[in-house]
Coordinates of C-alpha atoms (C1' of nucleotides) in Angstrom, one line a residue:
Chain K
M1 CA -30.3 -0.5 -17.5
S2 CA -30.6 -4.2 -18.3
Q3 CA -31.4 -6.2 -15.2
S4 CA -30.3 -9.6 -16.3
I5 CA -26.9 -8.3 -17.4
Q6 CA -26.5 -6.5 -14.1
R7 CA -27.2 -9.6 -12.3
A8 CA -24.8 -11.6 -14.4
A9 CA -22.1 -9.2 -13.6
E10 CA -23.1 -9.4 -10.0
I11 CA -22.8 -13.2 -10.2
L12 CA -19.3 -13.0 -11.7
E13 CA -18.3 -10.6 -8.9
L14 CA -19.7 -13.0 -6.3
V15 CA -18.2 -16.1 -7.7
S16 CA -14.9 -14.6 -8.2
L17 CA -14.4 -14.1 -4.5
R18 CA -15.0 -17.9 -4.0
P19 CA -17.1 -20.4 -5.6
R20 CA -20.7 -20.6 -4.5
T21 CA -23.6 -23.0 -4.8
Q22 CA -26.8 -22.1 -6.7
S23 CA -28.5 -21.4 -3.5
E24 CA -26.0 -19.1 -2.1
V25 CA -26.1 -17.1 -5.6
A26 CA -29.9 -17.1 -5.4
E27 CA -29.9 -15.6 -1.9
H28 CA -27.3 -13.1 -2.7
L29 CA -29.3 -11.8 -5.7
G30 CA -32.7 -12.2 -4.0
V31 CA -34.1 -14.5 -6.6
H32 CA -35.5 -17.7 -6.8
R33 CA -33.2 -20.7 -6.8
S34 CA -34.4 -21.8 -10.2
T35 CA -33.7 -18.3 -11.6
A36 CA -30.2 -18.3 -10.3
L37 CA -29.7 -21.7 -11.7
R38 CA -30.8 -20.7 -15.1
M39 CA -28.5 -17.8 -15.1
L40 CA -25.6 -19.9 -13.8
Q41 CA -26.1 -22.3 -16.6
T42 CA -26.2 -19.6 -19.2
L43 CA -23.0 -18.2 -18.0
T44 CA -21.4 -21.6 -17.7
E45 CA -22.4 -22.4 -21.3
A46 CA -20.4 -19.2 -22.3
G47 CA -17.5 -20.3 -20.1
L48 CA -17.7 -17.3 -17.9
T49 CA -18.5 -19.3 -14.9
R50 CA -17.8 -23.1 -14.4
R51 CA -19.3 -25.8 -12.2
H52 CA -17.0 -27.5 -9.9
A53 CA -17.3 -31.1 -9.0
D54 CA -18.9 -30.2 -5.6
G55 CA -21.6 -28.1 -7.1
H56 CA -20.1 -24.9 -6.4
Y57 CA -19.8 -22.4 -9.3
G58 CA -16.6 -20.4 -9.9
V59 CA -15.1 -18.3 -12.5
G60 CA -14.8 -20.0 -15.9
Y61 CA -11.8 -20.3 -18.1
R62 CA -13.3 -18.2 -20.9
L63 CA -13.3 -15.2 -18.6
A64 CA -9.7 -15.7 -18.1
G65 CA -9.2 -15.7 -21.8
L66 CA -11.1 -12.6 -22.2
A67 CA -9.1 -11.0 -19.4
S68 CA -5.9 -11.7 -21.0
V69 CA -7.2 -9.9 -24.1
A70 CA -8.1 -7.1 -21.9
A71 CA -4.8 -7.1 -20.2
E72 CA -3.0 -6.8 -23.6
Q73 CA -4.8 -3.7 -24.4
F74 CA -4.2 -2.1 -21.0
D75 CA -2.7 1.4 -21.4
L76 CA -3.0 3.6 -18.2
R77 CA -1.8 6.7 -19.9
N78 CA -4.4 6.8 -22.6
I79 CA -7.1 5.9 -20.2
S80 CA -6.3 8.4 -17.6
R81 CA -5.4 11.3 -20.1
P82 CA -8.9 12.7 -20.7
H83 CA -9.6 12.6 -16.9
L84 CA -6.3 14.4 -16.2
A85 CA -6.8 16.9 -18.9
S86 CA -10.2 18.0 -17.7
L87 CA -8.7 18.3 -14.1
G88 CA -5.9 20.4 -15.6
R89 CA -8.3 22.6 -17.5
E90 CA -10.3 23.2 -14.4
C91 CA -7.7 24.2 -11.9
L92 CA -5.1 25.4 -14.3
H93 CA -2.3 23.7 -12.7
T94 CA 0.2 21.1 -13.7
V95 CA -1.2 17.5 -13.4
H96 CA 1.3 14.5 -13.2
L97 CA 0.7 10.8 -13.6
A98 CA 3.3 8.6 -12.1
V99 CA 3.6 4.8 -12.2
L100 CA 5.4 2.2 -10.2
D101 CA 7.8 0.7 -12.6
G102 CA 9.8 -2.1 -11.1
S103 CA 12.1 -0.6 -8.6
A104 CA 11.4 3.1 -9.5
I105 CA 8.4 5.4 -9.7
V106 CA 8.5 7.3 -13.0
Y107 CA 6.3 10.1 -14.5
A108 CA 4.1 8.5 -17.1
D109 CA 2.2 11.7 -18.1
K110 CA 2.2 15.4 -17.7
I111 CA -0.5 17.9 -18.3
E112 CA 0.8 21.3 -18.6
Q113 CA -1.0 24.6 -18.8
P114 CA -0.5 27.2 -21.4
G115 CA 1.7 30.2 -20.5
M116 CA 2.9 28.7 -17.3
V117 CA 6.2 28.3 -15.7
R118 CA 7.6 25.0 -16.8
L119 CA 8.2 22.5 -14.0
Y120 CA 11.4 20.4 -13.9
S121 CA 9.7 17.0 -14.1
Q122 CA 9.8 15.0 -17.4
V123 CA 7.8 12.0 -18.6
G124 CA 9.8 8.9 -18.3
Q125 CA 12.0 10.3 -15.6
P126 CA 12.1 8.7 -12.1
V127 CA 10.6 10.8 -9.3
V128 CA 12.6 11.7 -6.2
L129 CA 11.1 9.1 -3.8
H130 CA 11.3 10.9 -0.5
T131 CA 10.0 14.3 -1.8
A132 CA 7.4 13.7 -4.6
G133 CA 3.7 13.6 -3.6
V134 CA 3.1 10.9 -6.1
A135 CA 6.0 8.7 -4.5
K136 CA 4.3 9.0 -1.1
A137 CA 0.8 8.2 -2.5
I138 CA 2.2 5.1 -4.2
L139 CA 4.5 3.9 -1.5
A140 CA 2.0 4.4 1.3
F141 CA -0.1 1.7 -0.1
Q142 CA 2.7 -0.9 -0.8
P143 CA 3.5 -4.0 1.1
A144 CA 6.4 -3.1 3.7
A145 CA 8.8 -5.4 1.6
V146 CA 8.4 -3.3 -1.5
V147 CA 8.9 0.0 0.4
D148 CA 12.0 -1.5 2.0
R149 CA 13.5 -2.7 -1.3
M150 CA 12.9 0.6 -3.0
L151 CA 14.3 2.8 -0.1
A152 CA 17.2 0.4 0.8
T153 CA 19.8 2.4 -1.2
H154 CA 17.8 5.5 -1.2
A155 CA 19.7 8.7 0.0
F156 CA 17.3 11.1 1.9
T157 CA 19.1 14.1 0.5
R158 CA 18.0 17.4 1.9
Y159 CA 17.0 19.8 -0.8
T160 CA 14.9 22.4 1.2
E161 CA 14.0 23.2 4.8
T162 CA 10.9 20.8 4.6
T163 CA 12.6 17.7 3.1
L164 CA 12.2 14.6 5.0
T165 CA 15.7 13.4 5.6
S166 CA 15.2 10.2 7.5
R167 CA 13.5 6.9 6.9
A168 CA 11.8 7.3 10.2
A169 CA 10.2 10.7 9.4
Y170 CA 9.3 9.3 5.9
D171 CA 7.5 6.3 7.3
A172 CA 5.6 8.4 9.8
E173 CA 4.4 10.5 6.8
L174 CA 3.5 7.3 4.9
D175 CA 1.3 6.4 7.8
R176 CA -0.4 9.9 7.7
V177 CA -1.0 9.3 3.9
R178 CA -2.3 5.8 4.3
S179 CA -4.9 7.0 6.9
R180 CA -6.2 10.2 5.2
G181 CA -5.8 8.8 1.6
W182 CA -3.7 11.7 0.1
S183 CA -0.2 13.0 0.3
V184 CA 1.6 16.3 -0.3
D185 CA 4.9 17.6 -1.3
D186 CA 5.2 20.6 0.9
A187 CA 8.1 22.4 -1.0
E188 CA 10.3 19.5 -0.1
Y189 CA 12.3 19.5 -3.3
E190 CA 12.1 23.0 -4.6
D191 CA 11.2 25.5 -2.2
Y192 CA 8.7 27.3 -4.4
V193 CA 6.7 24.2 -5.7
N194 CA 4.1 22.1 -3.8
C195 CA 1.7 19.7 -4.7
V196 CA -1.1 17.3 -3.5
A197 CA -1.4 13.6 -4.8
M198 CA -3.8 10.7 -4.6
P199 CA -3.4 6.9 -5.5
I200 CA -4.9 5.0 -8.3
R201 CA -6.0 1.4 -7.8
D202 CA -6.0 -1.2 -10.4
A203 CA -8.3 -4.2 -11.0
R204 CA -6.9 -6.0 -8.0
G205 CA -7.1 -3.1 -5.8
N206 CA -3.3 -2.5 -5.8
V207 CA -1.9 0.9 -6.0
L208 CA 0.4 1.2 -9.0
A209 CA 0.0 4.8 -9.9
A210 CA -0.8 8.3 -8.6
V211 CA -2.0 11.7 -9.8
S212 CA -0.7 14.8 -8.5
V213 CA -1.7 18.6 -9.0
T214 CA 1.4 20.8 -8.7
A215 CA 1.7 24.5 -8.5
L216 CA 4.1 27.1 -7.6
K217 CA 3.5 28.2 -4.0
A218 CA 3.1 31.7 -5.1
R219 CA 0.1 30.6 -7.4
A220 CA -1.4 28.1 -5.0
D221 CA -0.1 27.1 -1.6
L222 CA -0.9 23.9 0.2
A223 CA -4.2 25.2 1.5
A224 CA -5.3 26.2 -1.9
L225 CA -4.3 22.9 -3.3
E226 CA -6.2 21.0 -0.6
Q227 CA -9.3 22.8 -1.9
L228 CA -8.9 20.6 -5.1
L229 CA -8.8 17.4 -3.2
P230 CA -12.5 16.4 -3.7
R231 CA -12.1 16.9 -7.4
L232 CA -8.8 15.0 -7.4
D233 CA -10.5 12.3 -5.5
E234 CA -13.2 12.1 -8.2
V235 CA -10.4 11.9 -10.8
V236 CA -8.5 9.1 -9.4
S237 CA -11.9 7.2 -8.6
D238 CA -12.9 7.7 -12.1
V239 CA -9.5 6.3 -13.6
S240 CA -9.4 3.6 -10.9
R241 CA -12.9 2.5 -12.1
A242 CA -11.9 2.8 -15.7
I243 CA -9.1 0.3 -15.2
G244 CA -11.3 -2.2 -13.5
W245 CA -11.2 -1.2 -9.8
R246 CA -14.3 -1.7 -7.8
P247 CA -14.8 -0.3 -4.3
Chain X
M1 CA -31.6 -20.2 -21.2
S2 CA -31.4 -16.6 -20.3
Q3 CA -31.4 -14.5 -23.5
S4 CA -30.0 -11.4 -22.2
I5 CA -27.0 -13.1 -20.5
Q6 CA -26.5 -15.2 -23.7
R7 CA -26.4 -11.9 -25.6
A8 CA -24.1 -10.3 -23.2
A9 CA -21.6 -13.2 -23.5
E10 CA -21.9 -12.8 -27.3
I11 CA -21.1 -9.2 -27.1
L12 CA -18.0 -10.0 -25.0
E13 CA -16.9 -12.6 -27.5
L14 CA -17.5 -10.1 -30.3
V15 CA -15.8 -7.1 -29.0
S16 CA -12.8 -9.2 -27.8
L17 CA -11.9 -9.8 -31.4
R18 CA -11.8 -6.1 -32.1
P19 CA -13.6 -3.1 -30.7
R20 CA -17.0 -2.4 -32.3
T21 CA -19.5 0.4 -32.5
Q22 CA -23.0 0.1 -31.0
S23 CA -24.3 -0.2 -34.5
E24 CA -22.1 -3.1 -35.3
V25 CA -23.1 -4.8 -32.1
A26 CA -26.8 -4.3 -32.8
E27 CA -26.4 -5.8 -36.2
H28 CA -24.4 -8.7 -35.1
L29 CA -27.1 -9.5 -32.5
G30 CA -30.0 -8.7 -34.8
V31 CA -31.5 -6.3 -32.3
H32 CA -32.4 -2.7 -32.3
R33 CA -29.5 -0.1 -32.0
S34 CA -31.0 1.3 -28.8
T35 CA -31.2 -2.2 -27.3
A36 CA -27.5 -2.9 -28.1
L37 CA -26.6 0.4 -26.6
R38 CA -28.4 -0.3 -23.4
M39 CA -26.8 -3.6 -23.0
L40 CA -23.3 -2.1 -23.8
Q41 CA -23.9 0.5 -21.2
T42 CA -24.9 -2.0 -18.5
L43 CA -21.7 -4.0 -19.3
T44 CA -19.6 -1.0 -19.4
E45 CA -20.9 0.1 -16.0
A46 CA -19.9 -3.3 -14.7
G47 CA -16.5 -2.8 -16.3
L48 CA -16.9 -5.9 -18.5
T49 CA -16.8 -3.8 -21.7
R50 CA -15.1 -0.4 -22.1
R51 CA -15.9 2.6 -24.4
H52 CA -13.0 3.8 -26.5
A53 CA -12.7 7.5 -27.2
D54 CA -13.9 6.9 -30.8
G55 CA -17.0 5.3 -29.8
H56 CA -15.9 1.7 -30.3
Y57 CA -16.5 -0.7 -27.4
G58 CA -14.0 -3.2 -26.3
V59 CA -13.3 -5.6 -23.5
G60 CA -13.3 -4.0 -20.1
Y61 CA -10.5 -4.1 -17.5
R62 CA -12.8 -5.5 -14.9
L63 CA -12.4 -8.7 -16.6
A64 CA -8.7 -8.8 -15.7
G65 CA -9.7 -8.0 -12.1
L66 CA -12.3 -10.8 -11.8
A67 CA -9.6 -13.2 -13.3
S68 CA -7.0 -12.2 -10.9
V69 CA -9.3 -12.3 -7.9
A70 CA -10.3 -15.7 -9.0
A71 CA -6.8 -16.9 -9.9
E72 CA -6.6 -19.2 -7.0
Q73 CA -9.7 -21.1 -8.3
F74 CA -7.6 -22.2 -11.4
D75 CA -5.7 -24.7 -9.2
L76 CA -4.4 -27.0 -12.1
R77 CA -3.4 -24.0 -13.9
N78 CA -1.5 -22.6 -11.1
I79 CA 0.3 -25.8 -10.3
S80 CA 1.2 -26.4 -14.0
R81 CA 2.1 -22.9 -15.0
P82 CA 5.8 -23.0 -13.7
H83 CA 6.5 -26.4 -15.5
L84 CA 4.8 -25.1 -18.7
A85 CA 6.7 -21.9 -18.5
S86 CA 10.0 -23.6 -18.3
L87 CA 9.1 -26.0 -21.0
G88 CA 8.2 -23.1 -23.2
R89 CA 11.5 -21.2 -22.4
E90 CA 13.5 -24.2 -23.4
C91 CA 11.9 -25.2 -26.7
L92 CA 10.6 -21.8 -27.6
H93 CA 7.3 -22.9 -28.9
T94 CA 3.7 -22.4 -27.7
V95 CA 2.6 -24.5 -24.9
H96 CA -1.0 -25.4 -24.2
L97 CA -2.8 -26.7 -21.2
A98 CA -6.3 -27.9 -21.9
V99 CA -8.8 -29.4 -19.4
L100 CA -11.9 -31.6 -19.7
D101 CA -14.6 -29.2 -18.4
G102 CA -18.0 -30.7 -18.5
S103 CA -18.9 -31.6 -22.2
A104 CA -16.1 -29.8 -23.8
I105 CA -12.4 -29.7 -23.7
V106 CA -11.3 -26.0 -23.3
Y107 CA -7.7 -24.4 -23.3
A108 CA -6.9 -23.5 -19.7
D109 CA -3.7 -21.9 -20.2
K110 CA -1.5 -20.8 -23.1
I111 CA 2.2 -19.9 -22.8
E112 CA 3.3 -17.8 -25.8
Q113 CA 6.8 -16.9 -26.7
P114 CA 7.8 -13.5 -27.5
G115 CA 8.1 -12.4 -31.1
M116 CA 6.2 -15.4 -32.3
V117 CA 3.4 -15.8 -34.8
R118 CA 0.2 -15.8 -32.7
L119 CA -1.7 -19.0 -32.8
Y120 CA -5.5 -19.0 -33.1
S121 CA -6.2 -20.7 -29.8
Q122 CA -7.5 -18.7 -26.8
V123 CA -7.9 -19.6 -23.2
G124 CA -11.4 -20.8 -22.5
Q125 CA -12.4 -21.7 -26.0
P126 CA -13.2 -25.0 -26.7
V127 CA -10.8 -27.0 -28.8
V128 CA -11.6 -28.9 -32.0
L129 CA -12.2 -32.4 -30.6
H130 CA -11.3 -34.3 -33.6
T131 CA -7.9 -32.4 -34.6
A132 CA -6.5 -30.9 -31.4
G133 CA -3.6 -33.0 -30.0
V134 CA -4.8 -32.2 -26.4
A135 CA -8.2 -33.6 -27.2
K136 CA -6.8 -36.9 -28.3
A137 CA -4.5 -37.0 -25.5
I138 CA -7.4 -36.6 -23.1
L139 CA -10.1 -38.6 -25.0
A140 CA -7.9 -41.6 -25.5
F141 CA -7.9 -42.2 -21.8
Q142 CA -11.7 -41.7 -21.1
P143 CA -14.2 -44.4 -20.7
A144 CA -15.9 -45.3 -23.9
A145 CA -19.1 -43.8 -22.5
V146 CA -17.6 -40.3 -22.1
V147 CA -16.0 -40.5 -25.6
D148 CA -19.2 -41.4 -27.1
R149 CA -21.1 -38.6 -25.2
M150 CA -18.8 -36.0 -26.5
L151 CA -18.5 -37.1 -30.0
A152 CA -22.2 -38.1 -30.4
T153 CA -23.1 -34.8 -32.1
H154 CA -19.7 -33.8 -33.2
A155 CA -19.1 -33.2 -37.0
F156 CA -15.9 -34.4 -38.3
T157 CA -15.3 -31.5 -40.6
R158 CA -12.5 -31.6 -42.8
Y159 CA -10.1 -28.7 -42.4
T160 CA -7.0 -30.0 -44.2
E161 CA -5.8 -33.1 -46.1
T162 CA -4.8 -34.9 -42.9
T163 CA -8.0 -34.1 -40.9
L164 CA -9.5 -37.4 -39.5
T165 CA -13.0 -37.3 -40.9
S166 CA -14.6 -40.3 -39.5
R167 CA -15.2 -41.6 -36.0
A168 CA -13.7 -44.9 -37.1
A169 CA -10.4 -43.4 -38.2
Y170 CA -10.5 -41.2 -35.0
D171 CA -11.0 -44.3 -32.7
A172 CA -8.1 -46.0 -34.4
E173 CA -6.1 -43.0 -33.7
L174 CA -7.1 -43.0 -30.0
D175 CA -5.9 -46.6 -29.8
R176 CA -2.6 -45.5 -31.0
V177 CA -2.3 -42.6 -28.6
R178 CA -3.4 -45.0 -25.8
S179 CA -0.7 -47.5 -26.4
R180 CA 2.3 -45.0 -27.0
G181 CA 1.1 -42.4 -24.5
W182 CA 1.2 -39.2 -26.6
S183 CA -0.8 -37.8 -29.5
V184 CA -0.2 -35.4 -32.5
D185 CA -2.0 -32.9 -34.4
D186 CA -0.4 -33.5 -37.8
A187 CA -1.6 -30.3 -39.5
E188 CA -5.1 -31.4 -39.1
Y189 CA -6.7 -28.1 -38.5
E190 CA -4.4 -25.7 -40.1
D191 CA -2.2 -27.1 -42.7
Y192 CA 1.0 -25.3 -41.4
V193 CA 0.5 -25.9 -37.7
N194 CA 1.3 -29.2 -35.8
C195 CA 1.7 -30.4 -32.2
V196 CA 2.5 -33.2 -29.9
A197 CA 0.5 -33.7 -26.6
M198 CA 0.6 -35.8 -23.5
P199 CA -2.0 -36.4 -20.8
I200 CA -2.0 -35.2 -17.1
R201 CA -3.3 -37.7 -14.6
D202 CA -4.8 -36.9 -11.2
A203 CA -4.5 -38.6 -7.9
R204 CA -7.0 -41.4 -9.1
G205 CA -5.2 -42.0 -12.3
N206 CA -7.9 -40.3 -14.4
V207 CA -6.8 -38.1 -17.2
L208 CA -8.6 -34.7 -17.1
A209 CA -6.1 -32.4 -18.7
A210 CA -3.3 -32.5 -21.3
V211 CA -0.3 -30.5 -22.3
S212 CA 0.8 -29.7 -25.9
V213 CA 3.7 -28.1 -27.7
T214 CA 2.6 -26.4 -30.8
A215 CA 4.7 -25.0 -33.6
L216 CA 4.5 -24.0 -37.1
K217 CA 5.6 -26.8 -39.5
A218 CA 8.0 -24.3 -40.9
R219 CA 9.7 -23.9 -37.5
A220 CA 9.4 -27.4 -36.1
D221 CA 7.8 -30.4 -38.1
L222 CA 6.5 -33.4 -36.3
A223 CA 9.9 -35.2 -36.3
A224 CA 11.3 -32.2 -34.4
L225 CA 8.5 -32.0 -32.0
E226 CA 8.9 -35.6 -31.2
Q227 CA 12.4 -34.9 -30.1
L228 CA 10.7 -33.0 -27.3
L229 CA 8.7 -36.0 -26.0
P230 CA 11.0 -36.9 -23.3
R231 CA 11.0 -33.4 -21.9
L232 CA 7.2 -33.2 -22.3
D233 CA 7.0 -36.4 -20.4
E234 CA 8.8 -35.0 -17.6
V235 CA 6.5 -32.0 -17.5
V236 CA 3.3 -33.9 -17.4
S237 CA 4.7 -36.3 -14.9
D238 CA 5.8 -33.6 -12.7
V239 CA 2.4 -31.9 -12.9
S240 CA 0.7 -35.2 -12.4
R241 CA 2.7 -35.8 -9.4
A242 CA 2.0 -32.4 -8.0
I243 CA -1.8 -33.1 -7.9
G244 CA -1.4 -36.4 -6.2
W245 CA -0.9 -38.9 -8.9
R246 CA 1.5 -41.8 -8.3
P247 CA 2.8 -44.2 -11.0
Chain M
dT1 C1' -31.1 -45.1 5.8
dC2 C1' -32.7 -40.6 5.6
dG3 C1' -32.6 -35.6 4.8
dT4 C1' -30.6 -32.2 1.9
dT5 C1' -29.4 -30.1 -2.2
dT6 C1' -29.2 -30.2 -7.0
dG7 C1' -31.1 -30.1 -11.6
dT8 C1' -35.3 -30.3 -14.4
dT9 C1' -39.8 -29.2 -16.2
dG10 C1' -44.5 -26.9 -17.0
dC11 C1' -47.1 -23.1 -16.4
dA12 C1' -49.2 -18.6 -15.3
dT13 C1' -48.0 -14.1 -14.4
dA14 C1' -46.0 -9.8 -14.5
dG15 C1' -42.2 -7.3 -15.0
dG16 C1' -38.8 -5.9 -18.1
dC17 C1' -37.0 -5.7 -22.2
dT18 C1' -37.7 -4.4 -27.0
dG19 C1' -38.4 -1.6 -30.9
dC20 C1' -39.8 2.9 -32.3
dA21 C1' -39.5 7.6 -33.0
dA22 C1' -37.9 12.0 -32.1
dC23 C1' -34.3 14.9 -30.6
dA24 C1' -29.7 16.8 -29.0
dG25 C1' -25.0 16.8 -29.6
dG26 C1' -20.8 15.7 -31.9
dT27 C1' -17.8 14.7 -36.0
dG28 C1' -16.3 15.0 -40.3
dT29 C1' -17.1 16.1 -45.2
dG30 C1' -18.1 18.8 -49.1
Chain A
dC1 C1' -21.4 26.7 -43.4
dA2 C1' -24.7 23.4 -44.3
dC3 C1' -25.1 18.7 -44.6
dA4 C1' -24.9 13.8 -43.7
dC5 C1' -24.0 10.5 -40.3
dC6 C1' -23.5 8.4 -35.9
dT7 C1' -24.0 8.4 -31.0
dG8 C1' -26.6 8.9 -26.8
dT9 C1' -31.1 9.8 -24.5
dT10 C1' -36.0 9.4 -23.5
dG11 C1' -40.9 8.1 -23.3
dC12 C1' -44.0 4.8 -24.3
dA13 C1' -46.8 0.8 -25.8
dG14 C1' -46.7 -4.1 -26.5
dC15 C1' -45.0 -8.3 -26.2
dC16 C1' -41.6 -11.4 -25.0
dT17 C1' -39.2 -13.6 -21.5
dA18 C1' -37.6 -13.9 -17.2
dT19 C1' -39.5 -15.1 -12.9
dG20 C1' -41.5 -17.7 -9.1
dC21 C1' -43.6 -21.7 -7.9
dA22 C1' -44.3 -26.4 -7.3
dA23 C1' -43.4 -31.1 -7.9
dC24 C1' -40.2 -34.6 -8.9
dA25 C1' -35.9 -37.4 -10.0
dA26 C1' -31.4 -37.9 -9.0
dA27 C1' -27.1 -37.2 -6.4
dC28 C1' -24.9 -36.5 -2.4
dG29 C1' -23.5 -36.7 2.4
dA30 C1' -24.4 -37.6 7.2

DNA sequence: TCGTTTGTTGCATAGGCTGCAACAGGTGTG
DNA sequence: CACACCTGTTGCAGCCTATGCAACAAACGA
């Protein structure tokens, strides 16, 4: 809508990766050098960028200050709620939000549908790491060290026929999840419940949460749930963008 | 220089104080409502602002993303952070890091203590040159030309009874700071807040930053803060050494 | 020393921003 | 239920302002 502001935002994105000279910024934006300089000067006056001694422009201190204000207000649950709710209304299944919280993954929100069988999950409770779709969607995108730490003392208890009961099998599944971008719980915890899940990325691109659509197999089996993946992808993309993620 | 970018920055500052409606923003900027909305939409697309469910606009989470991507650009802050944090933990007061940034001195970091009264200062904001302890700690060790340039257009506004309201009085204070190596803010800006500060030196021995310990007078008066000087000296020495300074 | 890049300035142009008005949709109030 | 109020959207005319350009001084590094 507003070209100059768009360009300003682009400059911030550019110099946040690494400080740039006025010429580099000009070239990146496709504008004249003097134009880029004028914009950089304005941004610098505002403290959003700052000029380094070597003539490169980087991110300014004021931006860090504003960022901390934003960080204080961070509230994933409230941000994602409307997106999850509309997803729930559309597909009429239960929608979960789970977040990585220290050494556990816990349900942070749950959208239920009226007149449905209640699922066992409860907000605030830790998920079962080796069966829950959300756990796989989150762990698939964590550094190996984090996965190791979380699974170090984890027992791969068998709950159903499809439960993954070894770390090796689980790791293989995480590989699959990582490459295709979504995960399932194929009746691995209760043999009549299955789900699909996708990860949410934060402002740094890290995966710290996931959304799942869960249903009784009798109501919607895996094949049916997979039909919802495009819509689920939309939802997690929207939420990721809303919390500052950019592709 | 660039009107739109200036306005964008002003919007960020405005909504960082508290979320505003498009009408409030328009009024604040003195532009038509549709203009303000167009700017807000652009900022929101970029993630720099964010629309709350009630139609108010606040700071966006992309700011946090940019700041964290750019974290490595703030070398001094990164180096000093652990030292400041442990100092803060020990004395349970607010610790500030301020740097000389072009023609202003701005807060570069702020270590707050849980459950404490919030101080007015914000990262990225310019400090008040004639009252802030960090300003005195930095300016006392600048060449006269730099001090003159920075104070040339500075108004020595009186905020409290102890505010230094003349260049002469300020220069005398800088002399004192220079000889003893530390500075104070004796309730010169807000009559219930005081602090002590010491300079950080770089590899060339130049002072480009300072650290302060700030507290409500009721919690710790100047005499109490001066007890912390040996520890503060340790901190600024450690940080100075870490960036290459040698005594 | 020279070549390169930065920062500055004045100016003409054109492009984009601005204000305006009208309308749809949503919210809350009486 | 009507009403008032605010938000969000759109098309458009006119003017502002951002832009490109060129020339120059200054800083910088090779």
